[in-house]
Amino acid sequence: MFDFHGYGPSIFQGAFLTISVAVLSMIIALILGMAGSLAKLSDNRFLKYSATTYTTVIRGVPDLVLMLLIFFGAQILVNSVTTWINNKFGTRFFININAFVAGVTTIGFIFGAYMTETFRGAYLAVDSGQIESGKAYGMTSKQIFIRIIFPQMMRHALPGLGNNWMVLLKTTALVSVIGLADMVRLAKEASGAVHEPFKFFIPVAIVYLGITFLSEQLLKWLETRYSAGVIRH
Amino acid sequence: MLDSLAAFLNQNDIFTVATLFQYWDGLVVTVQLVFLSLILGLFISVPLALVQSLNNPWINKPIWLYVYIFRGTPLLIQLYIIYYGVTYIDGIQESFLWEFVKEPFYPALLAFMLNTAAYTTEILRGAIKATPHGEIEAAKAYGMSWWQMTRRIVGPSAYRRALPAYSNEVIFMLHSSAIASVVTIVDLTGAAQNVYSKYYAPFEAFIFVALIYLCLTFTIVYVFKRVEKKLLAHLQPR
């Protein structure tokens, strides 16, 4: 049963690629989500509206469509920018948008919108009395954010963050569509070559299940850790 | 008015009448796929969620496993397993099922249906579990059977509680239906890919289709808001 016709090691490398795409795009999503939620909560109208447009549009369009748009579109955009710069300054450089960059940025960009909502909810869940007392102590808004809001916000954000991570992990399977050699694509190629789809897809599914299971355990541990100061009812 | 519209369409290179018809056909396929898989998914998930409330470990363990597997793996993998797998089942090419299975539409429908059924089962299970304990005790005190209790007490309040989460699931299903284009189905995304490869115009092709999806999403959100307003009227602030 465990005869992978020599495709075993390459699928293992694909698993590594899947994880690195997931982790990198998660980092982008966290940064974008933080920035987006702060923009959405700020008093600046322009920031508020652009963040709202960002979350509404991204959450209303399928991930695959955005990925195809960025994968096929970004290269044309980047090319026209580099051509303009090259003509203007007489330089000769070229930026190549490969599938890895397109995949990671798209997934990061999409989940940034979901993270924005998660962080916004978590921010609003912090007791306003705490922020007021911070002000009464004469803290600057930056100090209030770092000392009071952020640590408490993380506790409220963790369940949503964990959910987003699980969905993100499964979304990484889509990078196989734009030609990145992740687990799914390698399994597809292998099963196409030896005409045994179950043999390759089922182990890949099990790897995904394994990663979800491990993430679940880690999240449980984190949640207990971050709610150490809270009474459970 | 139609003449001026036709004149406008003839002026631009990409959005000709023929292209728009491609998108329209894709829209029909997407809506069919999503609608059918949601309806069939409900037919699976409602009984599963109800049976789960009986708390029989021999029934609940397999249902838990089904839900866990389908929620823990990417839909794309499920689609590949079903789409590429069915052809290798012994004897299927001779049976009557082959008529259905040889087209990509039905394997995709099967994958989507099983996927959404798993998510919906989980939503409904949570909603049933959240029934206030006092209501169940009262029903038992009245001597209602399990079925009477489910029909009269648990059901009506549970499906209302499940509604907001289910509207999210409907939107997710619409968005995940885009991957049907990967197995050669010409849905909305497939149509956009065809238009893109014909004119090499990624922005026009994909932004247009993104706008269609956006409209569909807003329509779903609007419809569910209306339904919620009606069904959850007793929870509205007066």
mmCIF file of N, CA, C and O in Angstrom, chain B residues 122-190:
data_model
loop_
_atom_site.group_PDB
_atom_site.id
_atom_site.type_symbol
_atom_site.label_atom_id
_atom_site.label_comp_id
_atom_site.label_asym_id
_atom_site.label_seq_id
_atom_site.Cartn_x
_atom_site.Cartn_y
_atom_site.Cartn_z
ATOM 1 N N GLU B 122 -22.395 20.812 11.546
ATOM 2 C CA GLU B 122 -21.740 21.407 12.705
ATOM 3 C C GLU B 122 -22.504 22.648 13.187
ATOM 4 O O GLU B 122 -22.697 22.833 14.400
ATOM 5 N N ILE B 123 -22.969 23.468 12.246
ATOM 6 C CA ILE B 123 -23.739 24.667 12.617
ATOM 7 C C ILE B 123 -25.019 24.264 13.340
ATOM 8 O O ILE B 123 -25.351 24.782 14.413
ATOM 9 N N LEU B 124 -25.741 23.284 12.753
ATOM 10 C CA LEU B 124 -27.019 22.871 13.336
ATOM 11 C C LEU B 124 -26.812 22.204 14.692
ATOM 12 O O LEU B 124 -27.587 22.412 15.619
ATOM 13 N N ARG B 125 -25.736 21.412 14.793
ATOM 14 C CA ARG B 125 -25.459 20.739 16.067
ATOM 15 C C ARG B 125 -25.275 21.771 17.177
ATOM 16 O O ARG B 125 -25.828 21.645 18.267
ATOM 17 N N GLY B 126 -24.490 22.818 16.850
ATOM 18 C CA GLY B 126 -24.264 23.879 17.830
ATOM 19 C C GLY B 126 -25.569 24.554 18.221
ATOM 20 O O GLY B 126 -25.809 24.821 19.397
ATOM 21 N N ALA B 127 -26.427 24.798 17.207
ATOM 22 C CA ALA B 127 -27.692 25.488 17.475
ATOM 23 C C ALA B 127 -28.613 24.627 18.339
ATOM 24 O O ALA B 127 -29.284 25.125 19.237
ATOM 25 N N ILE B 128 -28.615 23.309 18.059
ATOM 26 C CA ILE B 128 -29.482 22.421 18.847
ATOM 27 C C ILE B 128 -28.970 22.330 20.279
ATOM 28 O O ILE B 128 -29.721 22.361 21.243
ATOM 29 N N LYS B 129 -27.631 22.277 20.385
ATOM 30 C CA LYS B 129 -27.027 22.148 21.709
ATOM 31 C C LYS B 129 -27.292 23.379 22.562
ATOM 32 O O LYS B 129 -27.341 23.291 23.789
ATOM 33 N N ALA B 130 -27.463 24.526 21.897
ATOM 34 C CA ALA B 130 -27.638 25.779 22.642
ATOM 35 C C ALA B 130 -29.072 25.982 23.113
ATOM 36 O O ALA B 130 -29.387 27.029 23.665
ATOM 37 N N THR B 131 -29.948 25.004 22.864
ATOM 38 C CA THR B 131 -31.325 25.133 23.357
ATOM 39 C C THR B 131 -31.304 25.233 24.878
ATOM 40 O O THR B 131 -30.667 24.402 25.533
ATOM 41 N N PRO B 132 -31.980 26.240 25.457
ATOM 42 C CA PRO B 132 -31.979 26.368 26.917
ATOM 43 C C PRO B 132 -32.487 25.085 27.580
ATOM 44 O O PRO B 132 -33.480 24.496 27.135
ATOM 45 N N HIS B 133 -31.787 24.687 28.635
ATOM 46 C CA HIS B 133 -32.080 23.400 29.248
ATOM 47 C C HIS B 133 -33.495 23.346 29.803
ATOM 48 O O HIS B 133 -34.162 22.317 29.756
ATOM 49 N N GLY B 134 -33.948 24.499 30.336
ATOM 50 C CA GLY B 134 -35.286 24.554 30.923
ATOM 51 C C GLY B 134 -36.375 24.197 29.936
ATOM 52 O O GLY B 134 -37.355 23.529 30.286
ATOM 53 N N GLU B 135 -36.182 24.608 28.666
ATOM 54 C CA GLU B 135 -37.201 24.315 27.658
ATOM 55 C C GLU B 135 -37.339 22.814 27.447
ATOM 56 O O GLU B 135 -38.440 22.286 27.323
ATOM 57 N N ILE B 136 -36.175 22.139 27.419
ATOM 58 C CA ILE B 136 -36.204 20.691 27.205
ATOM 59 C C ILE B 136 -36.834 20.005 28.403
ATOM 60 O O ILE B 136 -37.669 19.088 28.258
ATOM 61 N N GLU B 137 -36.477 20.464 29.598
ATOM 62 C CA GLU B 137 -37.062 19.873 30.802
ATOM 63 C C GLU B 137 -38.572 20.054 30.814
ATOM 64 O O GLU B 137 -39.320 19.137 31.151
ATOM 65 N N ALA B 138 -39.013 21.249 30.421
ATOM 66 C CA ALA B 138 -40.449 21.517 30.400
ATOM 67 C C ALA B 138 -41.147 20.586 29.422
ATOM 68 O O ALA B 138 -42.200 20.028 29.719
ATOM 69 N N ALA B 139 -40.515 20.400 28.240
ATOM 70 C CA ALA B 139 -41.115 19.521 27.241
ATOM 71 C C ALA B 139 -41.211 18.102 27.774
ATOM 72 O O ALA B 139 -42.221 17.406 27.584
ATOM 73 N N LYS B 140 -40.145 17.688 28.471
ATOM 74 C CA LYS B 140 -40.161 16.324 29.032
ATOM 75 C C LYS B 140 -41.247 16.210 30.098
ATOM 76 O O LYS B 140 -41.935 15.193 30.189
ATOM 77 N N ALA B 141 -41.382 17.269 30.896
ATOM 78 C CA ALA B 141 -42.380 17.254 31.963
ATOM 79 C C ALA B 141 -43.795 17.131 31.400
ATOM 80 O O ALA B 141 -44.682 16.547 32.007
ATOM 81 N N TYR B 142 -43.973 17.679 30.187
ATOM 82 C CA TYR B 142 -45.271 17.551 29.528
ATOM 83 C C TYR B 142 -45.479 16.172 28.939
ATOM 84 O O TYR B 142 -46.537 15.887 28.392
ATOM 85 N N GLY B 143 -44.443 15.354 28.994
ATOM 86 C CA GLY B 143 -44.559 14.002 28.476
ATOM 87 C C GLY B 143 -44.402 13.915 26.973
ATOM 88 O O GLY B 143 -44.885 12.972 26.343
ATOM 89 N N MET B 144 -43.738 14.902 26.352
ATOM 90 C CA MET B 144 -43.538 14.832 24.906
ATOM 91 C C MET B 144 -42.505 13.765 24.567
ATOM 92 O O MET B 144 -41.547 13.568 25.310
ATOM 93 N N SER B 145 -42.712 13.121 23.421
ATOM 94 C CA SER B 145 -41.704 12.174 22.944
ATOM 95 C C SER B 145 -40.552 12.976 22.331
ATOM 96 O O SER B 145 -40.669 14.195 22.131
ATOM 97 N N TRP B 146 -39.456 12.275 21.991
ATOM 98 C CA TRP B 146 -38.302 12.978 21.417
ATOM 99 C C TRP B 146 -38.693 13.720 20.146
ATOM 100 O O TRP B 146 -38.310 14.857 19.915
ATOM 101 N N TRP B 147 -39.491 13.043 19.326
ATOM 102 C CA TRP B 147 -39.868 13.641 18.049
ATOM 103 C C TRP B 147 -40.777 14.849 18.247
ATOM 104 O O TRP B 147 -40.588 15.888 17.604
ATOM 105 N N GLN B 148 -41.727 14.730 19.177
ATOM 106 C CA GLN B 148 -42.603 15.869 19.467
ATOM 107 C C GLN B 148 -41.792 17.051 19.981
ATOM 108 O O GLN B 148 -41.997 18.195 19.583
ATOM 109 N N MET B 149 -40.844 16.741 20.864
ATOM 110 C CA MET B 149 -40.011 17.783 21.452
ATOM 111 C C MET B 149 -39.175 18.471 20.372
ATOM 112 O O MET B 149 -39.074 19.695 20.327
ATOM 113 N N THR B 150 -38.600 17.648 19.479
ATOM 114 C CA THR B 150 -37.780 18.210 18.408
ATOM 115 C C THR B 150 -38.620 19.095 17.493
ATOM 116 O O THR B 150 -38.213 20.182 17.110
ATOM 117 N N ARG B 151 -39.800 18.599 17.168
ATOM 118 C CA ARG B 151 -40.649 19.306 16.214
ATOM 119 C C ARG B 151 -41.221 20.587 16.824
ATOM 120 O O ARG B 151 -41.281 21.621 16.165
ATOM 121 N N ARG B 152 -41.617 20.506 18.080
ATOM 122 C CA ARG B 152 -42.327 21.654 18.661
ATOM 123 C C ARG B 152 -41.407 22.637 19.366
ATOM 124 O O ARG B 152 -41.638 23.824 19.345
ATOM 125 N N ILE B 153 -40.378 22.126 20.059
ATOM 126 C CA ILE B 153 -39.594 23.001 20.945
ATOM 127 C C ILE B 153 -38.200 23.283 20.368
ATOM 128 O O ILE B 153 -37.832 24.431 20.143
ATOM 129 N N VAL B 154 -37.438 22.223 20.122
ATOM 130 C CA VAL B 154 -36.038 22.414 19.746
ATOM 131 C C VAL B 154 -35.923 22.964 18.326
ATOM 132 O O VAL B 154 -35.241 23.966 18.087
ATOM 133 N N GLY B 155 -36.623 22.336 17.396
ATOM 134 C CA GLY B 155 -36.508 22.711 15.984
ATOM 135 C C GLY B 155 -36.742 24.187 15.707
ATOM 136 O O GLY B 155 -35.856 24.875 15.182
ATOM 137 N N PRO B 156 -37.928 24.693 16.057
ATOM 138 C CA PRO B 156 -38.232 26.090 15.708
ATOM 139 C C PRO B 156 -37.224 27.097 16.254
ATOM 140 O O PRO B 156 -36.931 28.084 15.583
ATOM 141 N N SER B 157 -36.707 26.852 17.463
ATOM 142 C CA SER B 157 -35.747 27.838 17.971
ATOM 143 C C SER B 157 -34.353 27.569 17.439
ATOM 144 O O SER B 157 -33.581 28.495 17.208
ATOM 145 N N ALA B 158 -34.018 26.287 17.194
ATOM 146 C CA ALA B 158 -32.654 25.969 16.756
ATOM 147 C C ALA B 158 -32.391 26.496 15.357
ATOM 148 O O ALA B 158 -31.328 27.031 15.075
ATOM 149 N N TYR B 159 -33.363 26.356 14.442
ATOM 150 C CA TYR B 159 -33.043 26.804 13.077
ATOM 151 C C TYR B 159 -32.946 28.316 13.019
ATOM 152 O O TYR B 159 -32.209 28.873 12.207
ATOM 153 N N ARG B 160 -33.648 28.996 13.923
ATOM 154 C CA ARG B 160 -33.490 30.454 13.973
ATOM 155 C C ARG B 160 -32.106 30.825 14.481
ATOM 156 O O ARG B 160 -31.474 31.750 13.980
ATOM 157 N N ARG B 161 -31.644 30.094 15.480
ATOM 158 C CA ARG B 161 -30.301 30.371 16.014
ATOM 159 C C ARG B 161 -29.230 30.077 14.973
ATOM 160 O O ARG B 161 -28.178 30.707 14.954
ATOM 161 N N ALA B 162 -29.505 29.071 14.115
ATOM 162 C CA ALA B 162 -28.490 28.656 13.139
ATOM 163 C C ALA B 162 -28.410 29.604 11.947
ATOM 164 O O ALA B 162 -27.430 29.593 11.205
ATOM 165 N N LEU B 163 -29.456 30.414 11.766
ATOM 166 C CA LEU B 163 -29.577 31.194 10.538
ATOM 167 C C LEU B 163 -28.378 32.115 10.235
ATOM 168 O O LEU B 163 -27.854 32.073 9.121
ATOM 169 N N PRO B 164 -27.901 32.927 11.198
ATOM 170 C CA PRO B 164 -26.764 33.804 10.879
ATOM 171 C C PRO B 164 -25.528 33.024 10.419
ATOM 172 O O PRO B 164 -24.892 33.387 9.430
ATOM 173 N N ALA B 165 -25.205 31.933 11.127
ATOM 174 C CA ALA B 165 -24.040 31.135 10.736
ATOM 175 C C ALA B 165 -24.271 30.481 9.380
ATOM 176 O O ALA B 165 -23.354 30.343 8.571
ATOM 177 N N TYR B 166 -25.523 30.082 9.116
ATOM 178 C CA TYR B 166 -25.799 29.428 7.850
ATOM 179 C C TYR B 166 -25.665 30.402 6.685
ATOM 180 O O TYR B 166 -25.224 30.011 5.598
ATOM 181 N N SER B 167 -26.007 31.659 6.907
ATOM 182 C CA SER B 167 -25.843 32.627 5.818
ATOM 183 C C SER B 167 -24.366 32.769 5.456
ATOM 184 O O SER B 167 -24.018 32.907 4.287
ATOM 185 N N ASN B 168 -23.500 32.696 6.463
ATOM 186 C CA ASN B 168 -22.063 32.695 6.184
ATOM 187 C C ASN B 168 -21.668 31.484 5.358
ATOM 188 O O ASN B 168 -20.867 31.584 4.436
ATOM 189 N N GLU B 169 -22.236 30.338 5.701
ATOM 190 C CA GLU B 169 -21.913 29.106 4.985
ATOM 191 C C GLU B 169 -22.353 29.202 3.524
ATOM 192 O O GLU B 169 -21.633 28.749 2.629
ATOM 193 N N VAL B 170 -23.488 29.831 3.286
ATOM 194 C CA VAL B 170 -23.964 29.990 1.906
ATOM 195 C C VAL B 170 -22.967 30.839 1.113
ATOM 196 O O VAL B 170 -22.603 30.505 -0.018
ATOM 197 N N ILE B 171 -22.482 31.922 1.750
ATOM 198 C CA ILE B 171 -21.522 32.782 1.064
ATOM 199 C C ILE B 171 -20.215 32.026 0.811
ATOM 200 O O ILE B 171 -19.643 32.096 -0.272
ATOM 201 N N PHE B 172 -19.782 31.263 1.806
ATOM 202 C CA PHE B 172 -18.556 30.475 1.625
ATOM 203 C C PHE B 172 -18.719 29.472 0.485
ATOM 204 O O PHE B 172 -17.794 29.233 -0.286
ATOM 205 N N MET B 173 -19.911 28.888 0.396
ATOM 206 C CA MET B 173 -20.162 27.907 -0.665
ATOM 207 C C MET B 173 -20.079 28.587 -2.027
ATOM 208 O O MET B 173 -19.489 28.037 -2.959
ATOM 209 N N LEU B 174 -20.652 29.783 -2.127
ATOM 210 C CA LEU B 174 -20.571 30.528 -3.390
ATOM 211 C C LEU B 174 -19.110 30.750 -3.761
ATOM 212 O O LEU B 174 -18.704 30.543 -4.903
ATOM 213 N N HIS B 175 -18.311 31.136 -2.748
ATOM 214 C CA HIS B 175 -16.912 31.426 -3.033
ATOM 215 C C HIS B 175 -16.128 30.162 -3.349
ATOM 216 O O HIS B 175 -15.280 30.163 -4.235
ATOM 217 N N SER B 176 -16.423 29.074 -2.634
ATOM 218 C CA SER B 176 -15.642 27.870 -2.941
ATOM 219 C C SER B 176 -16.071 27.234 -4.243
ATOM 220 O O SER B 176 -15.321 26.461 -4.820
ATOM 221 N N SER B 177 -17.279 27.579 -4.721
ATOM 222 C CA SER B 177 -17.710 26.989 -5.994
ATOM 223 C C SER B 177 -16.781 27.415 -7.135
ATOM 224 O O SER B 177 -16.774 26.780 -8.184
ATOM 225 N N ALA B 178 -15.991 28.479 -6.901
ATOM 226 C CA ALA B 178 -15.057 28.930 -7.951
ATOM 227 C C ALA B 178 -14.069 27.838 -8.329
ATOM 228 O O ALA B 178 -13.594 27.797 -9.466
ATOM 229 N N ILE B 179 -13.765 26.932 -7.397
ATOM 230 C CA ILE B 179 -12.771 25.909 -7.731
ATOM 231 C C ILE B 179 -13.328 24.847 -8.667
ATOM 232 O O ILE B 179 -12.579 24.008 -9.150
ATOM 233 N N ALA B 180 -14.638 24.893 -8.944
ATOM 234 C CA ALA B 180 -15.185 23.970 -9.936
ATOM 235 C C ALA B 180 -14.500 24.175 -11.281
ATOM 236 O O ALA B 180 -14.389 23.246 -12.077
ATOM 237 N N SER B 181 -14.019 25.415 -11.518
ATOM 238 C CA SER B 181 -13.368 25.709 -12.796
ATOM 239 C C SER B 181 -12.091 24.891 -12.963
ATOM 240 O O SER B 181 -11.623 24.700 -14.082
ATOM 241 N N VAL B 182 -11.543 24.391 -11.844
ATOM 242 C CA VAL B 182 -10.297 23.617 -11.922
ATOM 243 C C VAL B 182 -10.531 22.268 -12.602
ATOM 244 O O VAL B 182 -9.646 21.743 -13.264
ATOM 245 N N VAL B 183 -11.728 21.706 -12.434
ATOM 246 C CA VAL B 183 -11.999 20.420 -13.082
ATOM 247 C C VAL B 183 -12.830 20.626 -14.355
ATOM 248 O O VAL B 183 -13.784 19.898 -14.612
ATOM 249 N N THR B 184 -12.436 21.621 -15.125
ATOM 250 C CA THR B 184 -12.950 21.888 -16.477
ATOM 251 C C THR B 184 -14.420 22.294 -16.536
ATOM 252 O O THR B 184 -15.005 22.318 -17.606
ATOM 253 N N ILE B 185 -15.049 22.611 -15.391
ATOM 254 C CA ILE B 185 -16.414 23.125 -15.462
ATOM 255 C C ILE B 185 -16.328 24.609 -15.809
ATOM 256 O O ILE B 185 -15.540 25.337 -15.215
ATOM 257 N N VAL B 186 -17.138 25.037 -16.782
ATOM 258 C CA VAL B 186 -17.106 26.456 -17.139
ATOM 259 C C VAL B 186 -18.149 27.188 -16.308
ATOM 260 O O VAL B 186 -19.253 27.475 -16.757
ATOM 261 N N ASP B 187 -17.793 27.466 -15.048
ATOM 262 C CA ASP B 187 -18.657 28.293 -14.215
ATOM 263 C C ASP B 187 -18.214 29.740 -14.405
ATOM 264 O O ASP B 187 -17.501 30.043 -15.368
ATOM 265 N N LEU B 188 -18.625 30.634 -13.496
ATOM 266 C CA LEU B 188 -18.243 32.046 -13.666
ATOM 267 C C LEU B 188 -16.735 32.206 -13.776
ATOM 268 O O LEU B 188 -16.246 32.887 -14.679
ATOM 269 N N THR B 189 -16.002 31.576 -12.849
ATOM 270 C CA THR B 189 -14.543 31.703 -12.878
ATOM 271 C C THR B 189 -13.972 31.072 -14.144
ATOM 272 O O THR B 189 -13.036 31.610 -14.746
ATOM 273 N N GLY B 190 -14.541 29.942 -14.555
ATOM 274 C CA GLY B 190 -14.091 29.293 -15.786
ATOM 275 C C GLY B 190 -14.301 30.195 -16.988
ATOM 276 O O GLY B 190 -13.428 30.308 -17.864
#
